[in-house]
């Protein structure tokens, strides 16, 4: 037996989890790697801010991870 969850339900669940995490002070980074526009939109909404969202394709994924690593390293040095 196999069932499918509607995309709208999955989107709603994702946003609920993201909202709860942000409410507990979690910083959320989002990378939409070669994602369709709907998925990229949901990931963008989930990210803590526009600066925490990356829309990457191909080798741009490396740049996204480097930016995240740099940001996390700076947080450790200042907190």
PDB file of N, CA and C in Angstrom:
ATOM      1  N   UNK A   1       0.843  -1.171   0.000  1.00  0.00           N
ATOM      2  CA  UNK A   1       0.000   0.000   0.000  1.00  0.00           C
ATOM      3  C   UNK A   1       0.888   1.234   0.000  1.00  0.00           C
ATOM      4  N   UNK A   2       0.576   2.152  -0.876  1.00  0.00           N
ATOM      5  CA  UNK A   2       1.368   3.364  -0.977  1.00  0.00           C
ATOM      6  C   UNK A   2       0.427   4.550  -1.148  1.00  0.00           C
ATOM      7  N   UNK A   3       0.708   5.621  -0.438  1.00  0.00           N
ATOM      8  CA  UNK A   3      -0.103   6.826  -0.585  1.00  0.00           C
ATOM      9  C   UNK A   3       0.811   8.015  -0.825  1.00  0.00           C
ATOM     10  N   UNK A   4       0.253   9.049  -1.373  1.00  0.00           N
ATOM     11  CA  UNK A   4       1.015  10.258  -1.632  1.00  0.00           C
ATOM     12  C   UNK A   4       0.449  11.395  -0.795  1.00  0.00           C
ATOM     13  N   UNK A   5       1.339  12.175  -0.237  1.00  0.00           N
ATOM     14  CA  UNK A   5       0.939  13.356   0.510  1.00  0.00           C
ATOM     15  C   UNK A   5       0.889  14.525  -0.455  1.00  0.00           C
ATOM     16  N   UNK A   6      -0.214  15.276  -0.454  1.00  0.00           N
ATOM     17  CA  UNK A   6      -0.299  16.433  -1.358  1.00  0.00           C
ATOM     18  C   UNK A   6       0.821  17.439  -1.080  1.00  0.00           C
ATOM     19  N   UNK A   7       1.305  18.058  -2.127  1.00  0.00           N
ATOM     20  CA  UNK A   7       2.382  19.050  -2.000  1.00  0.00           C
ATOM     21  C   UNK A   7       1.995  20.163  -1.035  1.00  0.00           C
ATOM     22  N   UNK A   8       0.755  20.612  -1.091  1.00  0.00           N
ATOM     23  CA  UNK A   8       0.326  21.697  -0.200  1.00  0.00           C
ATOM     24  C   UNK A   8       0.443  21.284   1.271  1.00  0.00           C
ATOM     25  N   UNK A   9       0.176  20.026   1.573  1.00  0.00           N
ATOM     26  CA  UNK A   9       0.312  19.525   2.948  1.00  0.00           C
ATOM     27  C   UNK A   9       1.776  19.507   3.361  1.00  0.00           C
ATOM     28  N   UNK A  10       2.638  19.039   2.470  1.00  0.00           N
ATOM     29  CA  UNK A  10       4.074  19.014   2.778  1.00  0.00           C
ATOM     30  C   UNK A  10       4.606  20.432   2.971  1.00  0.00           C
ATOM     31  N   UNK A  11       4.168  21.372   2.134  1.00  0.00           N
ATOM     32  CA  UNK A  11       4.609  22.762   2.261  1.00  0.00           C
ATOM     33  C   UNK A  11       4.184  23.335   3.608  1.00  0.00           C
ATOM     34  N   UNK A  12       2.947  23.054   3.990  1.00  0.00           N
ATOM     35  CA  UNK A  12       2.421  23.544   5.265  1.00  0.00           C
ATOM     36  C   UNK A  12       3.196  22.953   6.440  1.00  0.00           C
ATOM     37  N   UNK A  13       3.491  21.674   6.380  1.00  0.00           N
ATOM     38  CA  UNK A  13       4.262  21.024   7.439  1.00  0.00           C
ATOM     39  C   UNK A  13       5.672  21.604   7.524  1.00  0.00           C
ATOM     40  N   UNK A  14       6.295  21.832   6.379  1.00  0.00           N
ATOM     41  CA  UNK A  14       7.634  22.417   6.361  1.00  0.00           C
ATOM     42  C   UNK A  14       7.630  23.783   7.032  1.00  0.00           C
ATOM     43  N   UNK A  15       6.673  24.622   6.660  1.00  0.00           N
ATOM     44  CA  UNK A  15       6.634  25.967   7.227  1.00  0.00           C
ATOM     45  C   UNK A  15       6.337  25.941   8.722  1.00  0.00           C
ATOM     46  N   UNK A  16       5.542  24.991   9.170  1.00  0.00           N
ATOM     47  CA  UNK A  16       5.262  24.858  10.607  1.00  0.00           C
ATOM     48  C   UNK A  16       6.533  24.497  11.373  1.00  0.00           C
ATOM     49  N   UNK A  17       7.302  23.562  10.835  1.00  0.00           N
ATOM     50  CA  UNK A  17       8.552  23.157  11.473  1.00  0.00           C
ATOM     51  C   UNK A  17       9.543  24.327  11.475  1.00  0.00           C
ATOM     52  N   UNK A  18       9.625  25.025  10.364  1.00  0.00           N
ATOM     53  CA  UNK A  18      10.545  26.167  10.271  1.00  0.00           C
ATOM     54  C   UNK A  18      10.172  27.250  11.271  1.00  0.00           C
ATOM     55  N   UNK A  19       8.892  27.547  11.372  1.00  0.00           N
ATOM     56  CA  UNK A  19       8.417  28.565  12.311  1.00  0.00           C
ATOM     57  C   UNK A  19       8.736  28.161  13.748  1.00  0.00           C
ATOM     58  N   UNK A  20       8.506  26.896  14.071  1.00  0.00           N
ATOM     59  CA  UNK A  20       8.805  26.412  15.423  1.00  0.00           C
ATOM     60  C   UNK A  20      10.298  26.505  15.720  1.00  0.00           C
ATOM     61  N   UNK A  21      11.128  26.109  14.775  1.00  0.00           N
ATOM     62  CA  UNK A  21      12.577  26.173  14.983  1.00  0.00           C
ATOM     63  C   UNK A  21      13.033  27.617  15.176  1.00  0.00           C
ATOM     64  N   UNK A  22      12.558  28.500  14.327  1.00  0.00           N
ATOM     65  CA  UNK A  22      12.928  29.917  14.460  1.00  0.00           C
ATOM     66  C   UNK A  22      12.470  30.471  15.800  1.00  0.00           C
ATOM     67  N   UNK A  23      11.295  30.027  16.255  1.00  0.00           N
ATOM     68  CA  UNK A  23      10.774  30.460  17.549  1.00  0.00           C
ATOM     69  C   UNK A  23      11.645  30.041  18.720  1.00  0.00           C
ATOM     70  N   UNK A  24      12.450  29.011  18.527  1.00  0.00           N
ATOM     71  CA  UNK A  24      13.377  28.551  19.551  1.00  0.00           C
ATOM     72  C   UNK A  24      14.795  29.091  19.316  1.00  0.00           C
ATOM     73  N   UNK A  25      14.928  30.070  18.441  1.00  0.00           N
ATOM     74  CA  UNK A  25      16.218  30.719  18.220  1.00  0.00           C
ATOM     75  C   UNK A  25      17.156  29.995  17.269  1.00  0.00           C
ATOM     76  N   UNK A  26      16.645  29.040  16.517  1.00  0.00           N
ATOM     77  CA  UNK A  26      17.471  28.309  15.562  1.00  0.00           C
ATOM     78  C   UNK A  26      17.645  29.140  14.294  1.00  0.00           C
ATOM     79  N   UNK A  27      18.857  29.260  13.831  1.00  0.00           N
ATOM     80  CA  UNK A  27      19.129  29.926  12.564  1.00  0.00           C
ATOM     81  C   UNK A  27      19.031  28.879  11.459  1.00  0.00           C
ATOM     82  N   UNK A  28      18.218  29.168  10.460  1.00  0.00           N
ATOM     83  CA  UNK A  28      17.986  28.209   9.382  1.00  0.00           C
ATOM     84  C   UNK A  28      18.578  28.728   8.087  1.00  0.00           C
ATOM     85  N   UNK A  29      19.469  27.923   7.518  1.00  0.00           N
ATOM     86  CA  UNK A  29      20.019  28.186   6.197  1.00  0.00           C
ATOM     87  C   UNK A  29      19.271  27.301   5.212  1.00  0.00           C
ATOM     88  N   UNK A  30      18.997  27.830   4.044  1.00  0.00           N
ATOM     89  CA  UNK A  30      18.330  27.040   3.024  1.00  0.00           C
ATOM     90  C   UNK A  30      19.078  27.107   1.711  1.00  0.00           C
ATOM     91  N   UNK A  31      19.277  25.953   1.100  1.00  0.00           N
ATOM     92  CA  UNK A  31      19.898  25.884  -0.221  1.00  0.00           C
ATOM     93  C   UNK A  31      18.927  25.170  -1.147  1.00  0.00           C
ATOM     94  N   UNK A  32      18.469  25.883  -2.158  1.00  0.00           N
ATOM     95  CA  UNK A  32      17.620  25.280  -3.186  1.00  0.00           C
ATOM     96  C   UNK A  32      18.548  24.881  -4.327  1.00  0.00           C
ATOM     97  N   UNK A  33      18.979  23.640  -4.315  1.00  0.00           N
ATOM     98  CA  UNK A  33      19.934  23.167  -5.321  1.00  0.00           C
ATOM     99  C   UNK A  33      19.178  22.617  -6.524  1.00  0.00           C
ATOM    100  N   UNK A  34      19.220  23.384  -7.592  1.00  0.00           N
ATOM    101  CA  UNK A  34      18.547  23.010  -8.837  1.00  0.00           C
ATOM    102  C   UNK A  34      17.095  22.610  -8.582  1.00  0.00           C
ATOM    103  N   UNK A  35      16.467  23.332  -7.672  1.00  0.00           N
ATOM    104  CA  UNK A  35      15.089  23.041  -7.269  1.00  0.00           C
ATOM    105  C   UNK A  35      14.089  23.717  -8.202  1.00  0.00           C
ATOM    106  N   UNK A  36      12.918  23.119  -8.355  1.00  0.00           N
ATOM    107  CA  UNK A  36      11.862  23.782  -9.114  1.00  0.00           C
ATOM    108  C   UNK A  36      11.392  25.029  -8.351  1.00  0.00           C
ATOM    109  N   UNK A  37      10.730  25.919  -9.017  1.00  0.00           N
ATOM    110  CA  UNK A  37      10.366  27.204  -8.411  1.00  0.00           C
ATOM    111  C   UNK A  37       9.538  27.050  -7.140  1.00  0.00           C
ATOM    112  N   UNK A  38       8.628  26.097  -7.105  1.00  0.00           N
ATOM    113  CA  UNK A  38       7.818  25.902  -5.902  1.00  0.00           C
ATOM    114  C   UNK A  38       8.653  25.475  -4.710  1.00  0.00           C
ATOM    115  N   UNK A  39       9.563  24.564  -4.938  1.00  0.00           N
ATOM    116  CA  UNK A  39      10.443  24.114  -3.860  1.00  0.00           C
ATOM    117  C   UNK A  39      11.380  25.214  -3.404  1.00  0.00           C
ATOM    118  N   UNK A  40      11.917  25.960  -4.358  1.00  0.00           N
ATOM    119  CA  UNK A  40      12.810  27.074  -4.018  1.00  0.00           C
ATOM    120  C   UNK A  40      12.074  28.117  -3.181  1.00  0.00           C
ATOM    121  N   UNK A  41      10.830  28.365  -3.518  1.00  0.00           N
ATOM    122  CA  UNK A  41      10.024  29.331  -2.770  1.00  0.00           C
ATOM    123  C   UNK A  41       9.833  28.882  -1.322  1.00  0.00           C
ATOM    124  N   UNK A  42       9.549  27.614  -1.128  1.00  0.00           N
ATOM    125  CA  UNK A  42       9.351  27.094   0.225  1.00  0.00           C
ATOM    126  C   UNK A  42      10.642  27.152   1.039  1.00  0.00           C
ATOM    127  N   UNK A  43      11.750  26.836   0.419  1.00  0.00           N
ATOM    128  CA  UNK A  43      13.042  26.885   1.111  1.00  0.00           C
ATOM    129  C   UNK A  43      13.389  28.322   1.468  1.00  0.00           C
ATOM    130  N   UNK A  44      13.103  29.235   0.559  1.00  0.00           N
ATOM    131  CA  UNK A  44      13.354  30.652   0.817  1.00  0.00           C
ATOM    132  C   UNK A  44      12.531  31.147   2.007  1.00  0.00           C
ATOM    133  N   UNK A  45      11.274  30.745   2.066  1.00  0.00           N
ATOM    134  CA  UNK A  45      10.401  31.145   3.182  1.00  0.00           C
ATOM    135  C   UNK A  45      10.887  30.562   4.503  1.00  0.00           C
ATOM    136  N   UNK A  46      11.486  29.397   4.451  1.00  0.00           N
ATOM    137  CA  UNK A  46      11.959  28.728   5.658  1.00  0.00           C
ATOM    138  C   UNK A  46      13.230  29.367   6.205  1.00  0.00           C
ATOM    139  N   UNK A  47      14.090  29.840   5.346  1.00  0.00           N
ATOM    140  CA  UNK A  47      15.368  30.411   5.788  1.00  0.00           C
ATOM    141  C   UNK A  47      15.140  31.573   6.749  1.00  0.00           C
ATOM    142  N   UNK A  48      16.078  31.763   7.642  1.00  0.00           N
ATOM    143  CA  UNK A  48      15.956  32.807   8.655  1.00  0.00           C
ATOM    144  C   UNK A  48      15.875  34.213   8.079  1.00  0.00           C
ATOM    145  N   UNK A  49      16.492  34.429   6.945  1.00  0.00           N
ATOM    146  CA  UNK A  49      16.443  35.731   6.278  1.00  0.00           C
ATOM    147  C   UNK A  49      16.866  35.511   4.829  1.00  0.00           C
ATOM    148  N   UNK A  50      16.695  36.521   3.978  1.00  0.00           N
ATOM    149  CA  UNK A  50      17.183  36.372   2.600  1.00  0.00           C
ATOM    150  C   UNK A  50      18.683  36.069   2.526  1.00  0.00           C
ATOM    151  N   UNK A  51      19.449  36.536   3.497  1.00  0.00           N
ATOM    152  CA  UNK A  51      20.888  36.273   3.519  1.00  0.00           C
ATOM    153  C   UNK A  51      21.203  34.822   3.872  1.00  0.00           C
ATOM    154  N   UNK A  52      20.235  34.122   4.406  1.00  0.00           N
ATOM    155  CA  UNK A  52      20.416  32.719   4.790  1.00  0.00           C
ATOM    156  C   UNK A  52      19.891  31.765   3.717  1.00  0.00           C
ATOM    157  N   UNK A  53      19.496  32.290   2.596  1.00  0.00           N
ATOM    158  CA  UNK A  53      18.934  31.481   1.501  1.00  0.00           C
ATOM    159  C   UNK A  53      19.845  31.538   0.284  1.00  0.00           C
ATOM    160  N   UNK A  54      20.057  30.389  -0.323  1.00  0.00           N
ATOM    161  CA  UNK A  54      20.897  30.290  -1.509  1.00  0.00           C
ATOM    162  C   UNK A  54      20.157  29.499  -2.582  1.00  0.00           C
ATOM    163  N   UNK A  55      20.078  30.059  -3.769  1.00  0.00           N
ATOM    164  CA  UNK A  55      19.497  29.364  -4.912  1.00  0.00           C
ATOM    165  C   UNK A  55      20.667  28.983  -5.806  1.00  0.00           C
ATOM    166  N   UNK A  56      21.055  27.721  -5.754  1.00  0.00           N
ATOM    167  CA  UNK A  56      22.292  27.297  -6.408  1.00  0.00           C
ATOM    168  C   UNK A  56      22.042  26.259  -7.487  1.00  0.00           C
ATOM    169  N   UNK A  57      22.900  26.301  -8.471  1.00  0.00           N
ATOM    170  CA  UNK A  57      22.915  25.249  -9.492  1.00  0.00           C
ATOM    171  C   UNK A  57      24.366  24.959  -9.840  1.00  0.00           C
ATOM    172  N   UNK A  58      24.606  23.738 -10.243  1.00  0.00           N
ATOM    173  CA  UNK A  58      25.963  23.350 -10.629  1.00  0.00           C
ATOM    174  C   UNK A  58      26.962  23.601  -9.521  1.00  0.00           C
ATOM    175  N   UNK A  59      28.087  24.201  -9.884  1.00  0.00           N
ATOM    176  CA  UNK A  59      29.157  24.431  -8.923  1.00  0.00           C
ATOM    177  C   UNK A  59      28.876  25.564  -7.943  1.00  0.00           C
ATOM    178  N   UNK A  60      27.762  26.284  -8.139  1.00  0.00           N
ATOM    179  CA  UNK A  60      27.391  27.340  -7.187  1.00  0.00           C
ATOM    180  C   UNK A  60      27.132  26.763  -5.798  1.00  0.00           C
ATOM    181  N   UNK A  61      26.846  25.479  -5.732  1.00  0.00           N
ATOM    182  CA  UNK A  61      26.598  24.834  -4.443  1.00  0.00           C
ATOM    183  C   UNK A  61      27.818  24.986  -3.531  1.00  0.00           C
ATOM    184  N   UNK A  62      28.999  24.935  -4.119  1.00  0.00           N
ATOM    185  CA  UNK A  62      30.238  25.100  -3.348  1.00  0.00           C
ATOM    186  C   UNK A  62      30.288  26.489  -2.713  1.00  0.00           C
ATOM    187  N   UNK A  63      29.920  27.501  -3.467  1.00  0.00           N
ATOM    188  CA  UNK A  63      29.910  28.871  -2.954  1.00  0.00           C
ATOM    189  C   UNK A  63      28.920  29.013  -1.807  1.00  0.00           C
ATOM    190  N   UNK A  64      27.751  28.387  -1.946  1.00  0.00           N
ATOM    191  CA  UNK A  64      26.735  28.452  -0.893  1.00  0.00           C
ATOM    192  C   UNK A  64      27.265  27.837   0.403  1.00  0.00           C
ATOM    193  N   UNK A  65      27.861  26.654   0.308  1.00  0.00           N
ATOM    194  CA  UNK A  65      28.385  26.011   1.514  1.00  0.00           C
ATOM    195  C   UNK A  65      29.544  26.789   2.125  1.00  0.00           C
ATOM    196  N   UNK A  66      30.365  27.387   1.291  1.00  0.00           N
ATOM    197  CA  UNK A  66      31.473  28.205   1.821  1.00  0.00           C
ATOM    198  C   UNK A  66      30.941  29.423   2.568  1.00  0.00           C
ATOM    199  N   UNK A  67      29.912  30.052   2.021  1.00  0.00           N
ATOM    200  CA  UNK A  67      29.320  31.217   2.682  1.00  0.00           C
ATOM    201  C   UNK A  67      28.717  30.823   4.033  1.00  0.00           C
ATOM    202  N   UNK A  68      28.049  29.688   4.071  1.00  0.00           N
ATOM    203  CA  UNK A  68      27.463  29.216   5.328  1.00  0.00           C
ATOM    204  C   UNK A  68      28.572  28.906   6.334  1.00  0.00           C
ATOM    205  N   UNK A  69      29.601  28.210   5.905  1.00  0.00           N
ATOM    206  CA  UNK A  69      30.718  27.873   6.795  1.00  0.00           C
ATOM    207  C   UNK A  69      31.380  29.132   7.344  1.00  0.00           C
ATOM    208  N   UNK A  70      31.566  30.126   6.496  1.00  0.00           N
ATOM    209  CA  UNK A  70      32.176  31.377   6.930  1.00  0.00           C
ATOM    210  C   UNK A  70      31.303  32.070   7.973  1.00  0.00           C
ATOM    211  N   UNK A  71      30.006  32.080   7.730  1.00  0.00           N
ATOM    212  CA  UNK A  71      29.079  32.713   8.666  1.00  0.00           C
ATOM    213  C   UNK A  71      29.085  31.998  10.012  1.00  0.00           C
ATOM    214  N   UNK A  72      29.081  30.679   9.991  1.00  0.00           N
ATOM    215  CA  UNK A  72      29.083  29.907  11.235  1.00  0.00           C
ATOM    216  C   UNK A  72      30.394  30.128  11.990  1.00  0.00           C
ATOM    217  N   UNK A  73      31.493  30.193  11.273  1.00  0.00           N
ATOM    218  CA  UNK A  73      32.787  30.433  11.925  1.00  0.00           C
ATOM    219  C   UNK A  73      32.812  31.787  12.616  1.00  0.00           C
ATOM    220  N   UNK A  74      32.224  32.790  11.992  1.00  0.00           N
ATOM    221  CA  UNK A  74      32.165  34.121  12.592  1.00  0.00           C
ATOM    222  C   UNK A  74      31.305  34.109  13.845  1.00  0.00           C
ATOM    223  N   UNK A  75      30.221  33.342  13.821  1.00  0.00           N
ATOM    224  CA  UNK A  75      29.362  33.244  15.005  1.00  0.00           C
ATOM    225  C   UNK A  75      30.118  32.670  16.191  1.00  0.00           C
ATOM    226  N   UNK A  76      30.900  31.642  15.942  1.00  0.00           N
ATOM    227  CA  UNK A  76      31.669  30.996  17.016  1.00  0.00           C
ATOM    228  C   UNK A  76      32.681  31.960  17.613  1.00  0.00           C
ATOM    229  N   UNK A  77      33.269  32.807  16.776  1.00  0.00           N
ATOM    230  CA  UNK A  77      34.298  33.718  17.261  1.00  0.00           C
ATOM    231  C   UNK A  77      33.714  34.851  18.105  1.00  0.00           C
ATOM    232  N   UNK A  78      32.452  35.193  17.887  1.00  0.00           N
ATOM    233  CA  UNK A  78      31.882  36.338  18.575  1.00  0.00           C
ATOM    234  C   UNK A  78      30.987  35.957  19.743  1.00  0.00           C
ATOM    235  N   UNK A  79      30.571  34.720  19.840  1.00  0.00           N
ATOM    236  CA  UNK A  79      29.631  34.364  20.917  1.00  0.00           C
ATOM    237  C   UNK A  79      30.324  33.743  22.095  1.00  0.00           C
TER     238      UNK A  79
END
